[in-house]
PDB file of C-alpha atoms and ligand atoms in Angstrom:
ATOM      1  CA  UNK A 170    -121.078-216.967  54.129  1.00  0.00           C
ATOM      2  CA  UNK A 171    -121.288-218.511  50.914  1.00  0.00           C
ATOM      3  CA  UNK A 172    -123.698-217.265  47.727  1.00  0.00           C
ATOM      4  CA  UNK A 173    -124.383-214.041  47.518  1.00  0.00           C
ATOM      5  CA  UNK A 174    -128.146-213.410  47.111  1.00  0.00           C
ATOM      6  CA  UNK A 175    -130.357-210.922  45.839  1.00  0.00           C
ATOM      7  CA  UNK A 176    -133.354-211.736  47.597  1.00  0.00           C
ATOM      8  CA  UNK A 177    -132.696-212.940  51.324  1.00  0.00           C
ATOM      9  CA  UNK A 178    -135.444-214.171  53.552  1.00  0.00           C
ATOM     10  CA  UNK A 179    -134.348-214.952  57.241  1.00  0.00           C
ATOM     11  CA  UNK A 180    -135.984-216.014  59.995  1.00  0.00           C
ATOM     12  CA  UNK A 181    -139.431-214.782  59.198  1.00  0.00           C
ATOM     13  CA  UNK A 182    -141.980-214.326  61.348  1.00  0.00           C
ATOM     14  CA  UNK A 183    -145.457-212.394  60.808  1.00  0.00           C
ATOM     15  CA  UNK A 184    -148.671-211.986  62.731  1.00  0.00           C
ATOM     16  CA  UNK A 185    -151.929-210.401  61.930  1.00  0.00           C
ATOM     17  CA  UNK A 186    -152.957-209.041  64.973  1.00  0.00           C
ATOM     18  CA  UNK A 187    -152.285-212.403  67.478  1.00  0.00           C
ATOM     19  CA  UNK A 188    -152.566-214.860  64.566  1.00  0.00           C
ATOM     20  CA  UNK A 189    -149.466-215.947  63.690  1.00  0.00           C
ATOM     21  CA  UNK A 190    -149.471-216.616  59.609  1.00  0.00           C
ATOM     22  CA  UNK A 191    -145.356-216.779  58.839  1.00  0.00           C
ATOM     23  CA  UNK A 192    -143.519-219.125  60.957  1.00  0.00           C
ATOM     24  CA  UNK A 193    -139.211-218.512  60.608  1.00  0.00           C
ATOM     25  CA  UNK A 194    -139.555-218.423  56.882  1.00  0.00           C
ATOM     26  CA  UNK A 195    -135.810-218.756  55.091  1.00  0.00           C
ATOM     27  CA  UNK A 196    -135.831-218.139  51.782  1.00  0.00           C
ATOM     28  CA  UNK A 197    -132.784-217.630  49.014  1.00  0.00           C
ATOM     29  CA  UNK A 198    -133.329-216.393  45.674  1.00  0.00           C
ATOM     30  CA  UNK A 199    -130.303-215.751  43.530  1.00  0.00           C
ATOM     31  CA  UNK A 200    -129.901-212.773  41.175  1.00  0.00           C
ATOM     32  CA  UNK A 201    -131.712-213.054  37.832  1.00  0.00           C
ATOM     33  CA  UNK A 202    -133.123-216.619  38.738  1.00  0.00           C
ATOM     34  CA  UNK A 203    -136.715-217.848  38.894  1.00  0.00           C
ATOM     35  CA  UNK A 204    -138.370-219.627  41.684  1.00  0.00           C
ATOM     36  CA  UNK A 205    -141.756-221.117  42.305  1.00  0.00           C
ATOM     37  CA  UNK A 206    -143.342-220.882  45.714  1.00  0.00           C
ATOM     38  CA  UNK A 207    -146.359-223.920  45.767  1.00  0.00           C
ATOM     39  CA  UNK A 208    -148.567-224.599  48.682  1.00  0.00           C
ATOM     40  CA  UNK A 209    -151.937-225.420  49.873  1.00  0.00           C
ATOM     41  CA  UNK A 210    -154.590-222.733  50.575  1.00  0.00           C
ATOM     42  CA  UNK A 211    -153.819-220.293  53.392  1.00  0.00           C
ATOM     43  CA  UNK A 212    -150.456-221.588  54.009  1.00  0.00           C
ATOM     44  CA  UNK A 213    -149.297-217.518  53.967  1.00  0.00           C
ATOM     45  CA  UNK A 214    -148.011-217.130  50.576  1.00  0.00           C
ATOM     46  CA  UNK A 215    -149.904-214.126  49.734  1.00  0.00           C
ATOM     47  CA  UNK A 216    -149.317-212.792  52.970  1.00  0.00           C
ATOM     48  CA  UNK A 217    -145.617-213.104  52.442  1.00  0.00           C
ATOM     49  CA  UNK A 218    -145.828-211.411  49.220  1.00  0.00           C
ATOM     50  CA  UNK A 219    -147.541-208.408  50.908  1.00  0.00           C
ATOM     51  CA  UNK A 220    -144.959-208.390  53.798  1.00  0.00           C
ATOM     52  CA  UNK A 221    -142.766-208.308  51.469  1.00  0.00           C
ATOM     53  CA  UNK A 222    -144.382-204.774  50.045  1.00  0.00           C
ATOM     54  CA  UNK A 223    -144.644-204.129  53.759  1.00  0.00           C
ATOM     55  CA  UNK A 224    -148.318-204.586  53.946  1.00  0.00           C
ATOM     56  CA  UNK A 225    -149.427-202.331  57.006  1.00  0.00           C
ATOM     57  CA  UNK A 226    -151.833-205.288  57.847  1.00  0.00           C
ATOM     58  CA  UNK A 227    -149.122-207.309  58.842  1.00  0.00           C
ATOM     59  CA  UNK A 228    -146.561-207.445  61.824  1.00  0.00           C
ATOM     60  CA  UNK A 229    -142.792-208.508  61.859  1.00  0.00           C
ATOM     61  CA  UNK A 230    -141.743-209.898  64.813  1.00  0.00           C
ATOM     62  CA  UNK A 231    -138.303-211.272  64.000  1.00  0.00           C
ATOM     63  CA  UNK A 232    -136.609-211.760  60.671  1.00  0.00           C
ATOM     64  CA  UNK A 233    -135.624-209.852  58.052  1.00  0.00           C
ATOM     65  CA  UNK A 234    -135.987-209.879  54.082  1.00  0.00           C
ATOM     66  CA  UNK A 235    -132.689-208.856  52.506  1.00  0.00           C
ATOM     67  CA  UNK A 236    -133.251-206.953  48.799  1.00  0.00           C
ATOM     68  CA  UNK A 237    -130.147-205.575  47.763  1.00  0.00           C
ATOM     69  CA  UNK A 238    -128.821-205.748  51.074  1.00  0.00           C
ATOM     70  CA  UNK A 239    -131.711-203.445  51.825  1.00  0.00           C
ATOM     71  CA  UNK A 240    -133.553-204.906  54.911  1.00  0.00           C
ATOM     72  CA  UNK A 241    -136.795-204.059  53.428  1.00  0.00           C
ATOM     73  CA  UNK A 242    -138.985-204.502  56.475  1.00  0.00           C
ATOM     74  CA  UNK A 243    -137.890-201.343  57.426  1.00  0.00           C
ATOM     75  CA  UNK A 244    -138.902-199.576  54.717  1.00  0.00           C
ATOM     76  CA  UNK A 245    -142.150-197.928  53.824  1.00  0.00           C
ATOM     77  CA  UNK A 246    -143.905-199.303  50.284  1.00  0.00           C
ATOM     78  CA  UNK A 247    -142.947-196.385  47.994  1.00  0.00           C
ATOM     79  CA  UNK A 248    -139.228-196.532  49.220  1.00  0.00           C
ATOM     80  CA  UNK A 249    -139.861-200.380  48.265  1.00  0.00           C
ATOM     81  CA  UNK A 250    -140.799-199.466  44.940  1.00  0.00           C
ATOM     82  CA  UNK A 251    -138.063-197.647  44.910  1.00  0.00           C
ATOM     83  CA  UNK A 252    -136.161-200.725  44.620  1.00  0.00           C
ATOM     84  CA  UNK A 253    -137.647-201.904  41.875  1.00  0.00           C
ATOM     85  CA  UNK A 254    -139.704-204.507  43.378  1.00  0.00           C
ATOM     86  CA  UNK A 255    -143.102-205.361  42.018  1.00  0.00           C
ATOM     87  CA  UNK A 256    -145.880-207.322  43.635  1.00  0.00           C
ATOM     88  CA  UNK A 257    -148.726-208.891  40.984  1.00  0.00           C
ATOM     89  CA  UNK A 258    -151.661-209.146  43.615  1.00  0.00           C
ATOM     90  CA  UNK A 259    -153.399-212.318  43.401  1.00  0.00           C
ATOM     91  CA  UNK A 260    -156.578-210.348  43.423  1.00  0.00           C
ATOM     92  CA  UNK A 261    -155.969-207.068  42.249  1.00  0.00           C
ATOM     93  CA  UNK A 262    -157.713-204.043  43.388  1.00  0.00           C
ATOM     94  CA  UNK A 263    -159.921-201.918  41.076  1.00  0.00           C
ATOM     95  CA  UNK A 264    -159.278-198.222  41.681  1.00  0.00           C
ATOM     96  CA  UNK A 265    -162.328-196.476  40.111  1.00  0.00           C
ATOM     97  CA  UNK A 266    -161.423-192.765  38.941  1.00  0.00           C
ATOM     98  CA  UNK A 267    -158.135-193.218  38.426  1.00  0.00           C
ATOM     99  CA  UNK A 268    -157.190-194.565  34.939  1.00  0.00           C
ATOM    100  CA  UNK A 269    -154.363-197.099  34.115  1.00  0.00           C
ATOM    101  CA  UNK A 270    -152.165-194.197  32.354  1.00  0.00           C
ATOM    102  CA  UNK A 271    -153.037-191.484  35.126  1.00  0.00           C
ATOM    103  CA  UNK A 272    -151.741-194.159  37.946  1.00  0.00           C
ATOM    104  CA  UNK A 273    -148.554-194.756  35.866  1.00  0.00           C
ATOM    105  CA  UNK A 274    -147.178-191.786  35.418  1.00  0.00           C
ATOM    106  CA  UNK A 275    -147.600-190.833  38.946  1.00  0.00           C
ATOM    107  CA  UNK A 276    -145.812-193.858  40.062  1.00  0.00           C
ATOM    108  CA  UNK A 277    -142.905-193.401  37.697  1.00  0.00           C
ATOM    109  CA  UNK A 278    -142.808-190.003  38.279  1.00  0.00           C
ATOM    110  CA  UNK A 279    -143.320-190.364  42.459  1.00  0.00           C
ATOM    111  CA  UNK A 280    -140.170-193.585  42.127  1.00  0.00           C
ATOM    112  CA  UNK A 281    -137.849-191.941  39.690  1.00  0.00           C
ATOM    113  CA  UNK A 282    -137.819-188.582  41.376  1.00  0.00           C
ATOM    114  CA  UNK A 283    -138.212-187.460  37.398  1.00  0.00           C
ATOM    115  CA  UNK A 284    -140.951-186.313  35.451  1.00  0.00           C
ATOM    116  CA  UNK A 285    -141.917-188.893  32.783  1.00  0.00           C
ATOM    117  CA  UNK A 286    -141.866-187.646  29.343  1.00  0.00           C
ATOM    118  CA  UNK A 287    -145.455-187.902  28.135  1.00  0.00           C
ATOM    119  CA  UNK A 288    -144.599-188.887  24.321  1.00  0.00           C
ATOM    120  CA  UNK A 289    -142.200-191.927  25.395  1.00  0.00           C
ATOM    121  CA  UNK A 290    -144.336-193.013  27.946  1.00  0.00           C
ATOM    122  CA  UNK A 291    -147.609-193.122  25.602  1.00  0.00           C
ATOM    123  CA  UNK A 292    -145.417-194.943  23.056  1.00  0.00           C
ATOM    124  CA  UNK A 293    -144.159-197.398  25.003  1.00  0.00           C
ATOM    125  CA  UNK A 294    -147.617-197.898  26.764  1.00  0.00           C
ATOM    126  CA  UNK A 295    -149.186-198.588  23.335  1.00  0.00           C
ATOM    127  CA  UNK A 296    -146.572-201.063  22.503  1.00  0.00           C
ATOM    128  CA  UNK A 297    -147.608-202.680  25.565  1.00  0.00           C
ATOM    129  CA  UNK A 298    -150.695-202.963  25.514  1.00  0.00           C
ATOM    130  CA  UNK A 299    -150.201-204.943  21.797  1.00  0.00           C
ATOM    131  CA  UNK A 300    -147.641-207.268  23.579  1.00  0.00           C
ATOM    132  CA  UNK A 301    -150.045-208.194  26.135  1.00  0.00           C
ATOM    133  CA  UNK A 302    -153.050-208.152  23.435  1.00  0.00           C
ATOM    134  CA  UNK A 303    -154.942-205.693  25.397  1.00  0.00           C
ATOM    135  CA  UNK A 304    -156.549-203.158  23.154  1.00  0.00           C
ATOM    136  CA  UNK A 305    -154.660-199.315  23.207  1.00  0.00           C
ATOM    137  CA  UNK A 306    -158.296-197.890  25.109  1.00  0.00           C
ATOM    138  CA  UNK A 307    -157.000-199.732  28.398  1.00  0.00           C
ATOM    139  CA  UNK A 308    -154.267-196.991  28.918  1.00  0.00           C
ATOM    140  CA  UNK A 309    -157.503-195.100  30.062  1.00  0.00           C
ATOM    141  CA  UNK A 310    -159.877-197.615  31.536  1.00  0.00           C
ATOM    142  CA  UNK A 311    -159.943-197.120  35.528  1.00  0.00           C
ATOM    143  CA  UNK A 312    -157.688-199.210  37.271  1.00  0.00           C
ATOM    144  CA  UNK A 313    -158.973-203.200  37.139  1.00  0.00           C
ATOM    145  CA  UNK A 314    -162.769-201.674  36.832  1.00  0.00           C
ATOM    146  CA  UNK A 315    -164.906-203.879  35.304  1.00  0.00           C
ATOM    147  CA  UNK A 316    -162.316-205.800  33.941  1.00  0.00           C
ATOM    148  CA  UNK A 317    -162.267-210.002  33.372  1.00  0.00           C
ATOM    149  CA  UNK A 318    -159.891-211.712  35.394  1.00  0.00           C
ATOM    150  CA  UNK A 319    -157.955-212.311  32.735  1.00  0.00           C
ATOM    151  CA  UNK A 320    -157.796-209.236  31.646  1.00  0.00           C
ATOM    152  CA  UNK A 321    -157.294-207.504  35.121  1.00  0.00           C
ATOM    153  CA  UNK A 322    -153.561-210.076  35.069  1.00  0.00           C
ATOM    154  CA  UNK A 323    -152.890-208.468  31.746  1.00  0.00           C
ATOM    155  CA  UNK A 324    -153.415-205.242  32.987  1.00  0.00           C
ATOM    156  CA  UNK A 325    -151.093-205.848  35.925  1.00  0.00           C
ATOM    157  CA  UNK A 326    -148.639-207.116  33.721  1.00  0.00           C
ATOM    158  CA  UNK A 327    -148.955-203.919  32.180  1.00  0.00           C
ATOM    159  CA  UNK A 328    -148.062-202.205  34.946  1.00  0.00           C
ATOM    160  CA  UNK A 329    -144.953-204.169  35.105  1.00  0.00           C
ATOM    161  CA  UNK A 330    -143.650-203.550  32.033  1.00  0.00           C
ATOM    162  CA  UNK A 331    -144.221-199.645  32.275  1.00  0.00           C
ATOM    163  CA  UNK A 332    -142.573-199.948  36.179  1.00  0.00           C
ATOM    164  CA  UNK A 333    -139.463-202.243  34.941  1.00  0.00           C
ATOM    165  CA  UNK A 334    -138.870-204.129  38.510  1.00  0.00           C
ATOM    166  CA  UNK A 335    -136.323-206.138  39.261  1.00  0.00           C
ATOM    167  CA  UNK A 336    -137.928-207.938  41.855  1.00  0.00           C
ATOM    168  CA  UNK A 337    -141.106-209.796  40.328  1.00  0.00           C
ATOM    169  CA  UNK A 338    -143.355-211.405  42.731  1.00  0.00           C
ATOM    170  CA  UNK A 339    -146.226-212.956  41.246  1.00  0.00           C
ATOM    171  CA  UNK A 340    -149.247-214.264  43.041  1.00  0.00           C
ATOM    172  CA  UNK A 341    -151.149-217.129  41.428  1.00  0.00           C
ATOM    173  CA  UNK A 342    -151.374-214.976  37.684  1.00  0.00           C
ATOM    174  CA  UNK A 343    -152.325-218.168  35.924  1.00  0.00           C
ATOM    175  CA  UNK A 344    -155.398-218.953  39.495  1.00  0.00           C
ATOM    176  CA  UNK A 345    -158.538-218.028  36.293  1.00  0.00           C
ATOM    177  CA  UNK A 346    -157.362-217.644  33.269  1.00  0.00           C
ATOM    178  CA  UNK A 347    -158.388-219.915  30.152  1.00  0.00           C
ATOM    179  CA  UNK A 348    -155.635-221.545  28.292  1.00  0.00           C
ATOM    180  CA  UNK A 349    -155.240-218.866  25.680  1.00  0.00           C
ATOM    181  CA  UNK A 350    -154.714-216.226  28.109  1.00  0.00           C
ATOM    182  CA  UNK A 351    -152.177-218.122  30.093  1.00  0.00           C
ATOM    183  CA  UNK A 352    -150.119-218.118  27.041  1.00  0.00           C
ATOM    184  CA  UNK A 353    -150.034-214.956  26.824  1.00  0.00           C
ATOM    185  CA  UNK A 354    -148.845-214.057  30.524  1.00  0.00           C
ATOM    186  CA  UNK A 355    -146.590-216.760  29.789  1.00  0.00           C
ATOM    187  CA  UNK A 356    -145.140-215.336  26.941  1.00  0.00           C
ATOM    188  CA  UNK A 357    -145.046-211.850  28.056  1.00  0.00           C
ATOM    189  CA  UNK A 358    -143.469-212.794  31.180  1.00  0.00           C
ATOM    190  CA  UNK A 359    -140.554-214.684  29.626  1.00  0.00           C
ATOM    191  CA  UNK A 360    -140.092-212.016  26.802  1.00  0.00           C
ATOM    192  CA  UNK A 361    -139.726-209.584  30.071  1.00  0.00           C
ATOM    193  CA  UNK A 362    -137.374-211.801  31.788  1.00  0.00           C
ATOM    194  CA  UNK A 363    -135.047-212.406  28.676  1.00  0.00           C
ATOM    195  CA  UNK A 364    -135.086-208.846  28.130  1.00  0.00           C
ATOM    196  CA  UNK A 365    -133.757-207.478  31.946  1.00  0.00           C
ATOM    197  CA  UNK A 366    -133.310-210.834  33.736  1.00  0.00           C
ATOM    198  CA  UNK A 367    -135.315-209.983  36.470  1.00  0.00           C
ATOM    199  CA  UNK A 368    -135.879-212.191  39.949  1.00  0.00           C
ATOM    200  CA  UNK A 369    -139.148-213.247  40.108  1.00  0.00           C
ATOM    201  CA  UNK A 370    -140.931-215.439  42.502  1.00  0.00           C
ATOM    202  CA  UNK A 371    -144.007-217.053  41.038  1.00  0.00           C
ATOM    203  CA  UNK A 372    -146.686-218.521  43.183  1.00  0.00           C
ATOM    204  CA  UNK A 373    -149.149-220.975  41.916  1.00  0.00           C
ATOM    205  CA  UNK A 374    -151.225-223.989  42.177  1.00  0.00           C
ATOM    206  CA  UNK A 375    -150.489-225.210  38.687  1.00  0.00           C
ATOM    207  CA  UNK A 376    -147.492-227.206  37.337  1.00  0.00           C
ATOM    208  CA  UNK A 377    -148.919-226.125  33.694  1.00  0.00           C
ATOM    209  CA  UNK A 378    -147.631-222.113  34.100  1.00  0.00           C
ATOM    210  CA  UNK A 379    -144.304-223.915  34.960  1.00  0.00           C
ATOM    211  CA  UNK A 380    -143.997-225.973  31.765  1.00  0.00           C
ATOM    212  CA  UNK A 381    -144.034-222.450  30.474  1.00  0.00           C
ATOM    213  CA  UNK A 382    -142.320-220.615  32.301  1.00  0.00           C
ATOM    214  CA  UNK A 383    -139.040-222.044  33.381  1.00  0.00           C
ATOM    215  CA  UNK A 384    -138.236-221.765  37.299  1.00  0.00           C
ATOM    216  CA  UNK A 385    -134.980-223.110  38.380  1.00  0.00           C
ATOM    217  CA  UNK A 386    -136.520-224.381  41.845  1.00  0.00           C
ATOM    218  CA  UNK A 387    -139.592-224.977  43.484  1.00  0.00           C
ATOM    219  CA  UNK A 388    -140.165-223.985  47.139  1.00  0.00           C
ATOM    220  CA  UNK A 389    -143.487-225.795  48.904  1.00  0.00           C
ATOM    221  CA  UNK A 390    -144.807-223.954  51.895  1.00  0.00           C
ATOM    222  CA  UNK A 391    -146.723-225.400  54.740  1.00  0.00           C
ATOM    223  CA  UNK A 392    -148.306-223.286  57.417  1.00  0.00           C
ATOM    224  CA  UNK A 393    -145.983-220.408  57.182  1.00  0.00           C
ATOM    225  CA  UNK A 394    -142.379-222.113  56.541  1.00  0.00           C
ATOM    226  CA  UNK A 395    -140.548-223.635  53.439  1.00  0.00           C
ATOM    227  CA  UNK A 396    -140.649-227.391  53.911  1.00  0.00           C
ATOM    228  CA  UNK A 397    -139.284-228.292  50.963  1.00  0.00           C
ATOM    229  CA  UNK A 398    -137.180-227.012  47.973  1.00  0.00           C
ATOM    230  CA  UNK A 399    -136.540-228.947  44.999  1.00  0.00           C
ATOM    231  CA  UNK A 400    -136.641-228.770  40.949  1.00  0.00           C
ATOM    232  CA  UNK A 401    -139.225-228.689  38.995  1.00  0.00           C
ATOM    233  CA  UNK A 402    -140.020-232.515  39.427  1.00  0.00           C
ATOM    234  CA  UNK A 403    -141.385-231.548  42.609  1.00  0.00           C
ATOM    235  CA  UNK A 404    -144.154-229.881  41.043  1.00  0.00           C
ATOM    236  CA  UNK A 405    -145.062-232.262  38.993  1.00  0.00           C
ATOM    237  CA  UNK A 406    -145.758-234.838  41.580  1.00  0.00           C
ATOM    238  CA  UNK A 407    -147.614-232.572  43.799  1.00  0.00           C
ATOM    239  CA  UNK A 408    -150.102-231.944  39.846  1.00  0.00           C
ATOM    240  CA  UNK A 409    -150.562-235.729  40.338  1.00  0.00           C
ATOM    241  CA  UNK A 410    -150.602-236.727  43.369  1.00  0.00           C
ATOM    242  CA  UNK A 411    -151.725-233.947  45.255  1.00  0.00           C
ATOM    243  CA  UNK A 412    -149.988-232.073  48.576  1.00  0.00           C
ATOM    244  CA  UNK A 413    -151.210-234.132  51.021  1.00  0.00           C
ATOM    245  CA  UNK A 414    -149.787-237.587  49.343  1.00  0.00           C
ATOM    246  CA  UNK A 415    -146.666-235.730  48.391  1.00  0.00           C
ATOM    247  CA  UNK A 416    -145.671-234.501  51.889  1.00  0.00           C
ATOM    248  CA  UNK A 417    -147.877-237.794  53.458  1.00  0.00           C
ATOM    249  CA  UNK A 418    -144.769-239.061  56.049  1.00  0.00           C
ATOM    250  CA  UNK A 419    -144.264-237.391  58.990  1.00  0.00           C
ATOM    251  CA  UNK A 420    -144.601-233.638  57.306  1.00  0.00           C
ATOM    252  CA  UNK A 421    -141.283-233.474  55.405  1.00  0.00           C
ATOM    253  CA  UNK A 422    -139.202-230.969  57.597  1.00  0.00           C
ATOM    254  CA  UNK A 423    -135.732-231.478  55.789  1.00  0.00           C
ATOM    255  CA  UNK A 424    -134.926-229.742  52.873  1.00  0.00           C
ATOM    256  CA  UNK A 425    -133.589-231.610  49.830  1.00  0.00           C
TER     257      UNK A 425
HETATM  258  P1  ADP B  98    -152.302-218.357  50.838  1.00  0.00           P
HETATM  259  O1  ADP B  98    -151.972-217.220  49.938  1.00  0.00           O
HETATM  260  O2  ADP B  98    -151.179-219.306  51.026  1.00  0.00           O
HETATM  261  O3  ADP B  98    -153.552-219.063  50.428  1.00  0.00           O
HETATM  262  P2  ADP B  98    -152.731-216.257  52.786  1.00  0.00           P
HETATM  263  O4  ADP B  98    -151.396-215.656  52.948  1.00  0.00           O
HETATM  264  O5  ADP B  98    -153.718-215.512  51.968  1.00  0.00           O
HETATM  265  O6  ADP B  98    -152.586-217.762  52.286  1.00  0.00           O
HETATM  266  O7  ADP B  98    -153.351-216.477  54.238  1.00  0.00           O
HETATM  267  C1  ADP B  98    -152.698-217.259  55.226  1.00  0.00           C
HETATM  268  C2  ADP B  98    -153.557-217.293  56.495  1.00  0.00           C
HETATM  269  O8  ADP B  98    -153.470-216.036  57.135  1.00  0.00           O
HETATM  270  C3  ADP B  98    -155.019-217.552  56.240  1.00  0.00           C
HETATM  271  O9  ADP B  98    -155.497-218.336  57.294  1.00  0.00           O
HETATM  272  C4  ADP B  98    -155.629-216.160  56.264  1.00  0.00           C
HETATM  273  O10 ADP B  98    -156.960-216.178  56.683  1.00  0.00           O
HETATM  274  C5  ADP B  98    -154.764-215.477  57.304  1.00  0.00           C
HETATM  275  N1  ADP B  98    -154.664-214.022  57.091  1.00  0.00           N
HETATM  276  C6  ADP B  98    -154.086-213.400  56.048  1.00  0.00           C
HETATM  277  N2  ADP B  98    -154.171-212.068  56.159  1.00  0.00           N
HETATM  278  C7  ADP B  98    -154.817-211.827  57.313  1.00  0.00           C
HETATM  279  C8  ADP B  98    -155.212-210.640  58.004  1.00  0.00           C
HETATM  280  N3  ADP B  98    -154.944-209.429  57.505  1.00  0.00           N
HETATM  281  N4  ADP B  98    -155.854-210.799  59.177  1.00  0.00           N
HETATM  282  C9  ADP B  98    -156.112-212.024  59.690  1.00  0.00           C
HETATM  283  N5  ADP B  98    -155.766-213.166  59.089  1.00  0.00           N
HETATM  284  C10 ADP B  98    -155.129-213.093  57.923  1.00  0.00           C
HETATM  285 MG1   MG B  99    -152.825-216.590  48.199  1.00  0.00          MG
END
């Protein structure tokens, strides 16, 4: 059987309605490692980010994704926060009339099965909120509302920090932001990962967010499978030559 690992993706495959968008996916992640998941436009990474949070949208007809040894495509989304898995969405949602702190306590309260102690939790959300250079009045600004898109990343990264996953998937943060602000995610997200070693998945068009933020392998998807896996070199190539020069002969079905 081999490695033991956290985050087991086998034989995937996922239709919306009769399209079919995730093709007998395998992915392995190992515990506490990072991985970067590359790949042209509509290739299905987002969608398998969402399946992952069992998206309603989507339908699982065969395959499994292993979390724990929890098949998780059997569970419902809450249950899957439950587990301490975390999706950043690539666009995230604004939620007007609920505010940022409002949401959070609900959440931790609703996946805890605790109630969150209000003094703690406003502490630690100010603290936050300086990490991530946001100022303290976002704890009450409605969810992503009239927020940049930097700012709405920060904000989701806020979340994360408050929700302390395990399970980090992370959907083109850097797709927007200016250099500064990529920094900061950057730095934020590696401050989080030295602190609780979480496994993330990162997914992104840029090599840059990788020369900051270390991932021990690259995955490159290709209408709905993993065609390749590699190191970071990989991504690197693909920044200068592009996807379709990289994977030019005859689709590059083997992994290396
Ligand atoms: P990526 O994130 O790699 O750019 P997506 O996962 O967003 O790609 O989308 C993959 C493909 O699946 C696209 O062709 C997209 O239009 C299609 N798709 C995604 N979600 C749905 C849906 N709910 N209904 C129909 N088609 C969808
Ligand atoms: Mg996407």
């Amino acid at each position: 059987m081999g490695e033991d690992f956290m985050l087991e993706i086998k034989d995937l495959t996922v239709y919306a309605g009769d399209k079919l968008i995730i093709d007998n996916l395998n992915l392995q992640i190992n515990d506490g490692e990072i991985h970067a998941l590359m790949g042209q436009n509509g290739t299905g990474k987002s969608t398998l980010c969402k399946v992952i949070m069992h998206d309603e949208a989507y339908t699982v007809k065969k395959g499994q994704i292993l979390w724990h040894d929890k098949d998780l495509t059997k569970m419902a989304t809450t249950d899957i926060a439950r587990e301490k898995v975390f999706l950043l969405n690539q666009n995230p949602m604004a939620i007007e009339g609920v505010s940022n702190a409002e949401m959070l306590r609900m959440t931790l309260n609703e996946i805890t099965g605790e109630q969150v102690g209000i003094f703690a939790f406003n502490k630690k959300l100010q603290e936050v909120c300086a990490k991530l250079n946001l100022p303290s009045s976002f704890i009450h600004r409605e969810i992503n509302v009239g927020m940049s898109g930097g700012e709405r990343k920060k904000n989701e990264l806020m979340h994360m920090w408050m929700l302390n996953p395990e399970l980090i998937l992370l959907d083109e943060i850097d797709s927007g932001l200016d250099v500064d602000a990529i920094k900061d995610v950057a730095n934020s997200i590696n401050e989080y990962y030295s602190l609780y070693k979480p496994t993330i998945l990162i997914i992104t068009h840029h090599e840059k967010i990788l020369d900051l933020i270390k991932a021990q392998k690259v995955h490159i998807m290709k209408t709905g499978k993993i065609v390749a896996t590699s190191n970071l070199s990989l991504a690197k190539k693909i920044e200068n030559e592009g996807f379709n020069k990289t994977f030019d002969i005859s689709g590059l079905d083997q992994n290396e």
